[in-house]
Amino acid sequence: MAETKNEKLHIRLHVYDEDIDVTVERSEEEYYRAAAKLITDRYNVYAQIYKGRKSDHVIALMTLIDIALQHQKERSRNDVEPFEKILTRLTADIDEVLGDKRSK
């Protein structure tokens, strides 16, 4: 089963107006397809607004910035370090209180 999970798979992704051949881990195929769809959808939004006024290159960069911004925002929302610090402090406080009661 582990061999199947790590098996390489050759797929063709359609990204905006290009077909791209890639080799991916079978277990990651759905992520690649979702990523291609996200890029295409976001590019289409910018192309609809700016086609003819901005170059394809600038539209592609705007798309990349949009997706990277979404990624950075999600990453900051998933930062658990502040919670770990609070839990460590609370655990220490609880241990201190329980330790005082145990010694009485």
Coordinates of N, CA, C and O in Angstrom, one line a residue:
M1 N 0.8 -1.2 0.0 CA 0.0 0.0 0.0 C 0.9 1.3 0.0 O 0.6 2.2 -0.7
A2 N 2.0 1.3 0.8 CA 2.8 2.4 0.8 C 3.5 2.7 -0.6 O 3.7 3.8 -0.9
E3 N 3.8 1.6 -1.3 CA 4.3 1.8 -2.6 C 3.3 2.5 -3.6 O 3.7 3.4 -4.3
T4 N 2.1 2.2 -3.5 CA 1.1 2.8 -4.3 C 0.9 4.3 -4.0 O 0.8 5.1 -4.8
K5 N 1.0 4.6 -2.7 CA 0.8 6.0 -2.3 C 1.9 6.9 -2.8 O 1.7 8.0 -3.2
N6 N 3.2 6.4 -2.9 CA 4.3 7.2 -3.4 C 4.6 7.0 -4.8 O 5.5 7.5 -5.4
E7 N 3.7 6.3 -5.5 CA 3.9 6.0 -7.0 C 3.8 7.3 -7.7 O 3.0 8.2 -7.5
K8 N 4.7 7.5 -8.7 CA 4.7 8.7 -9.5 C 3.6 8.5 -10.6 O 3.3 7.5 -11.1
L9 N 3.1 9.7 -11.0 CA 2.0 9.7 -11.9 C 2.2 10.8 -12.9 O 2.5 12.0 -12.5
H10 N 2.1 10.6 -14.2 CA 2.2 11.6 -15.2 C 0.9 12.2 -15.5 O 0.0 11.5 -15.9
I11 N 0.7 13.5 -15.3 CA -0.6 14.1 -15.5 C -0.4 15.4 -16.4 O 0.7 15.9 -16.5
R12 N -1.5 15.8 -17.0 CA -1.5 17.0 -17.8 C -2.4 18.0 -17.1 O -3.6 17.7 -16.8
L13 N -1.9 19.2 -16.7 CA -2.6 20.2 -16.0 C -3.0 21.3 -17.0 O -2.1 21.7 -17.8
H14 N -4.2 21.7 -17.0 CA -4.6 22.9 -17.9 C -4.6 24.1 -17.0 O -5.4 24.2 -16.0
V15 N -3.6 25.0 -17.2 CA -3.5 26.3 -16.4 C -3.7 27.4 -17.4 O -2.9 27.7 -18.3
Y16 N -4.8 28.1 -17.2 CA -5.3 29.2 -18.0 C -5.3 28.8 -19.5 O -6.3 28.1 -19.8
D17 N -4.4 29.1 -20.3 CA -4.4 28.7 -21.7 C -3.3 27.8 -22.1 O -2.9 27.7 -23.2
E18 N -2.7 27.2 -21.1 CA -1.5 26.2 -21.3 C -1.8 24.9 -20.7 O -2.5 24.8 -19.7
D19 N -1.3 23.9 -21.4 CA -1.3 22.5 -20.9 C 0.1 22.2 -20.4 O 1.1 22.5 -21.2
I20 N 0.2 21.8 -19.2 CA 1.5 21.5 -18.6 C 1.6 20.1 -18.2 O 0.8 19.6 -17.4
D21 N 2.6 19.4 -18.7 CA 2.9 18.0 -18.3 C 3.7 18.0 -17.0 O 4.8 18.6 -17.0
V22 N 3.3 17.3 -16.0 CA 4.0 17.2 -14.8 C 4.0 15.7 -14.3 O 3.1 15.0 -14.6
T23 N 5.0 15.4 -13.5 CA 5.1 14.1 -12.8 C 4.9 14.3 -11.4 O 5.7 15.1 -10.8
V24 N 3.9 13.7 -10.7 CA 3.6 14.0 -9.3 C 3.5 12.7 -8.6 O 3.3 11.6 -9.1
E25 N 3.5 12.8 -7.3 CA 3.2 11.7 -6.4 C 1.7 11.4 -6.6 O 0.9 12.4 -6.6
R26 N 1.3 10.2 -6.7 CA -0.1 9.9 -6.9 C -0.9 10.5 -5.7 O -2.0 11.0 -5.9
S27 N -0.4 10.4 -4.5 CA -1.1 11.0 -3.4 C -1.3 12.5 -3.4 O -2.2 13.0 -2.7
E28 N -0.6 13.2 -4.3 CA -0.7 14.6 -4.4 C -1.4 15.1 -5.6 O -1.6 16.3 -5.8
E29 N -1.9 14.2 -6.4 CA -2.5 14.6 -7.7 C -3.7 15.6 -7.5 O -3.8 16.6 -8.2
E30 N -4.5 15.3 -6.6 CA -5.7 16.2 -6.4 C -5.3 17.6 -6.0 O -5.9 18.6 -6.4
Y31 N -4.1 17.7 -5.2 CA -3.7 19.0 -4.9 C -3.1 19.8 -6.1 O -3.4 21.0 -6.2
Y32 N -2.5 19.1 -7.0 CA -2.0 19.7 -8.2 C -3.1 20.2 -9.1 O -3.1 21.3 -9.6
R33 N -4.1 19.3 -9.2 CA -5.3 19.7 -10.0 C -6.0 20.9 -9.4 O -6.5 21.8 -10.1
A34 N -6.2 20.9 -8.1 CA -6.8 22.0 -7.4 C -6.0 23.3 -7.6 O -6.6 24.4 -7.7
A35 N -4.7 23.2 -7.5 CA -3.8 24.3 -7.6 C -4.0 24.9 -9.0 O -4.0 26.1 -9.2
A36 N -4.0 24.0 -10.0 CA -4.1 24.5 -11.4 C -5.5 25.2 -11.6 O -5.5 26.3 -12.3
K37 N -6.5 24.7 -11.0 CA -7.8 25.3 -11.1 C -7.8 26.7 -10.4 O -8.4 27.6 -10.9
L38 N -7.2 26.7 -9.2 CA -7.2 28.0 -8.5 C -6.4 29.1 -9.3 O -6.9 30.2 -9.5
I39 N -5.3 28.7 -9.9 CA -4.5 29.6 -10.7 C -5.3 30.1 -11.9 O -5.4 31.3 -12.2
T40 N -6.0 29.2 -12.6 CA -6.8 29.5 -13.8 C -7.9 30.4 -13.4 O -8.2 31.4 -14.0
D41 N -8.6 30.1 -12.3 CA -9.8 30.9 -11.9 C -9.3 32.3 -11.5 O -9.9 33.3 -11.9
R42 N -8.2 32.4 -10.8 CA -7.7 33.8 -10.4 C -7.2 34.6 -11.6 O -7.5 35.7 -11.7
Y43 N -6.5 33.9 -12.5 CA -6.0 34.5 -13.6 C -7.2 35.1 -14.5 O -7.1 36.2 -15.0
N44 N -8.2 34.3 -14.6 CA -9.4 34.7 -15.4 C -10.0 35.9 -14.9 O -10.4 36.8 -15.6
V45 N -10.0 36.1 -13.5 CA -10.6 37.3 -12.9 C -9.8 38.5 -13.3 O -10.3 39.5 -13.8
Y46 N -8.4 38.4 -13.2 CA -7.6 39.5 -13.5 C -7.6 39.8 -15.0 O -7.6 40.9 -15.5
A47 N -7.6 38.7 -15.8 CA -7.6 38.9 -17.3 C -8.9 39.6 -17.7 O -8.9 40.5 -18.6
Q48 N -10.0 39.3 -17.1 CA -11.3 39.9 -17.4 C -11.2 41.4 -17.2 O -11.8 42.2 -17.9
I49 N -10.6 41.8 -16.1 CA -10.5 43.2 -15.7 C -9.5 44.0 -16.5 O -9.7 45.1 -16.9
Y50 N -8.3 43.3 -16.7 CA -7.1 44.1 -17.2 C -6.7 43.7 -18.6 O -5.7 44.3 -19.1
K51 N -7.3 42.7 -19.2 CA -6.9 42.3 -20.6 C -6.9 43.5 -21.5 O -7.9 44.2 -21.6
G52 N -5.8 43.7 -22.3 CA -5.8 44.9 -23.2 C -5.2 46.1 -22.5 O -4.7 47.0 -23.2
R53 N -5.2 46.2 -21.2 CA -4.6 47.3 -20.5 C -3.3 46.9 -19.8 O -2.5 47.8 -19.6
K54 N -3.2 45.7 -19.5 CA -1.9 45.2 -18.8 C -1.4 44.0 -19.7 O -2.2 43.3 -20.3
S55 N -0.1 43.8 -19.6 CA 0.4 42.6 -20.3 C 0.1 41.3 -19.7 O -0.3 41.3 -18.5
D56 N 0.2 40.2 -20.4 CA -0.1 38.9 -19.8 C 0.8 38.6 -18.7 O 0.4 38.0 -17.7
H57 N 2.1 39.1 -18.8 CA 3.1 38.9 -17.7 C 2.6 39.6 -16.4 O 2.7 39.0 -15.4
V58 N 2.2 40.8 -16.5 CA 1.7 41.6 -15.4 C 0.5 40.9 -14.8 O 0.3 40.8 -13.5
I59 N -0.4 40.4 -15.6 CA -1.6 39.8 -15.1 C -1.2 38.5 -14.4 O -1.8 38.2 -13.3
A60 N -0.2 37.8 -14.9 CA 0.2 36.6 -14.2 C 0.9 36.9 -12.9 O 0.6 36.2 -11.9
L61 N 1.6 38.0 -12.8 CA 2.2 38.4 -11.6 C 1.2 38.8 -10.5 O 1.3 38.5 -9.4
M62 N 0.1 39.5 -11.0 CA -1.0 39.9 -10.1 C -1.6 38.7 -9.6 O -2.0 38.6 -8.4
T63 N -1.8 37.6 -10.4 CA -2.4 36.4 -10.0 C -1.5 35.7 -8.9 O -2.0 35.3 -7.9
L64 N -0.2 35.7 -9.1 CA 0.7 35.1 -8.2 C 0.7 35.9 -6.8 O 0.7 35.2 -5.8
I65 N 0.7 37.2 -6.9 CA 0.6 38.0 -5.6 C -0.7 37.7 -4.9 O -0.7 37.5 -3.7
D66 N -1.8 37.6 -5.6 CA -3.1 37.3 -5.0 C -3.1 35.9 -4.3 O -3.4 35.8 -3.1
I67 N -2.6 34.9 -4.9 CA -2.5 33.6 -4.4 C -1.5 33.5 -3.2 O -1.8 32.9 -2.2
A68 N -0.3 34.2 -3.4 CA 0.6 34.2 -2.3 C 0.1 34.9 -1.1 O 0.3 34.5 0.1
L69 N -0.7 36.0 -1.3 CA -1.3 36.7 -0.2 C -2.3 35.8 0.6 O -2.2 35.8 1.8
Q70 N -3.1 35.1 -0.2 CA -4.0 34.2 0.5 C -3.2 33.2 1.3 O -3.6 32.9 2.5
H71 N -2.2 32.7 0.8 CA -1.3 31.7 1.5 C -0.7 32.3 2.8 O -0.8 31.6 3.8
Q72 N -0.2 33.5 2.7 CA 0.4 34.1 3.9 C -0.7 34.4 4.9 O -0.4 34.2 6.1
K73 N -1.8 34.8 4.5 CA -2.9 35.0 5.5 C -3.3 33.7 6.2 O -3.5 33.7 7.4
E74 N -3.5 32.7 5.4 CA -3.8 31.4 6.0 C -2.7 30.9 6.9 O -3.0 30.3 8.0
R75 N -1.5 31.1 6.5 CA -0.4 30.6 7.3 C -0.4 31.3 8.7 O -0.1 30.7 9.7
S76 N -0.6 32.6 8.7 CA -0.6 33.4 9.9 C -1.8 33.0 10.8 O -1.7 33.0 12.0
R77 N -2.9 32.6 10.2 CA -4.1 32.1 11.0 C -3.8 30.8 11.6 O -4.4 30.4 12.7
N78 N -2.9 30.0 11.0 CA -2.6 28.7 11.5 C -1.4 28.6 12.4 O -0.9 27.6 12.8
D79 N -0.8 29.8 12.8 CA 0.3 29.9 13.6 C -0.1 29.5 15.1 O -0.8 30.2 15.7
V80 N 0.4 28.4 15.5 CA 0.0 27.9 16.9 C 1.0 28.3 18.0 O 0.8 28.0 19.1
E81 N 2.1 28.9 17.6 CA 3.1 29.3 18.6 C 2.5 30.1 19.8 O 2.8 29.8 20.9
P82 N 1.7 31.1 19.5 CA 1.2 31.9 20.6 C 0.3 31.0 21.6 O 0.4 31.2 22.8
F83 N -0.4 30.1 21.0 CA -1.2 29.2 21.8 C -0.4 28.3 22.6 O -0.7 28.0 23.8
E84 N 0.7 27.8 22.0 CA 1.6 26.9 22.8 C 2.2 27.6 23.9 O 2.4 27.0 25.0
K85 N 2.6 28.9 23.8 CA 3.2 29.6 24.9 C 2.2 29.8 26.0 O 2.5 29.7 27.2
I86 N 0.9 30.1 25.6 CA -0.1 30.3 26.7 C -0.4 29.0 27.4 O -0.4 29.0 28.6
L87 N -0.5 27.9 26.6 CA -0.7 26.6 27.3 C 0.5 26.2 28.2 O 0.3 25.6 29.3
T88 N 1.7 26.5 27.8 CA 2.9 26.2 28.6 C 2.8 26.9 29.9 O 3.0 26.4 31.0
R89 N 2.5 28.2 29.8 CA 2.3 29.1 31.0 C 1.2 28.6 31.9 O 1.4 28.5 33.1
L90 N 0.1 28.3 31.3 CA -1.1 27.8 32.1 C -0.8 26.5 32.8 O -1.1 26.2 33.9
T91 N -0.1 25.6 32.1 CA 0.3 24.3 32.6 C 1.2 24.5 33.8 O 1.1 23.8 34.9
A92 N 2.2 25.4 33.7 CA 3.1 25.7 34.8 C 2.4 26.2 36.0 O 2.6 25.9 37.1
D93 N 1.4 27.1 35.7 CA 0.6 27.7 36.8 C -0.2 26.6 37.5 O -0.3 26.6 38.7
I94 N -0.8 25.7 36.7 CA -1.6 24.7 37.3 C -0.7 23.7 38.1 O -1.1 23.4 39.3
D95 N 0.4 23.4 37.6 CA 1.3 22.5 38.3 C 1.8 23.2 39.6 O 1.9 22.5 40.6
E96 N 2.0 24.5 39.5 CA 2.5 25.2 40.7 C 1.4 25.1 41.8 O 1.6 24.8 43.0
V97 N 0.1 25.4 41.4 CA -1.0 25.4 42.4 C -1.2 24.0 42.9 O -1.3 23.8 44.1
L98 N -1.2 23.0 42.0 CA -1.4 21.6 42.5 C -0.2 21.1 43.3 O -0.4 20.4 44.3
G99 N 0.9 21.6 43.0 CA 2.1 21.2 43.8 C 2.0 21.8 45.2 O 2.4 21.1 46.2
D100 N 1.6 23.0 45.3 CA 1.4 23.6 46.7 C 0.3 22.9 47.5 O 0.5 22.6 48.7
K101 N -0.7 22.4 46.8 CA -1.8 21.7 47.6 C -1.3 20.3 47.9 O -1.8 19.8 48.9
R102 N -0.6 19.7 47.1 CA -0.1 18.3 47.4 C 0.9 18.3 48.6 O 0.9 17.3 49.3
S103 N 1.6 19.4 48.7 CA 2.6 19.4 49.8 C 2.0 19.7 51.1 O 2.6 19.6 52.1
K104 N 0.8 20.2 51.2 CA 0.1 20.5 52.4 C -0.5 19.3 53.1 O -0.8 18.3 52.8

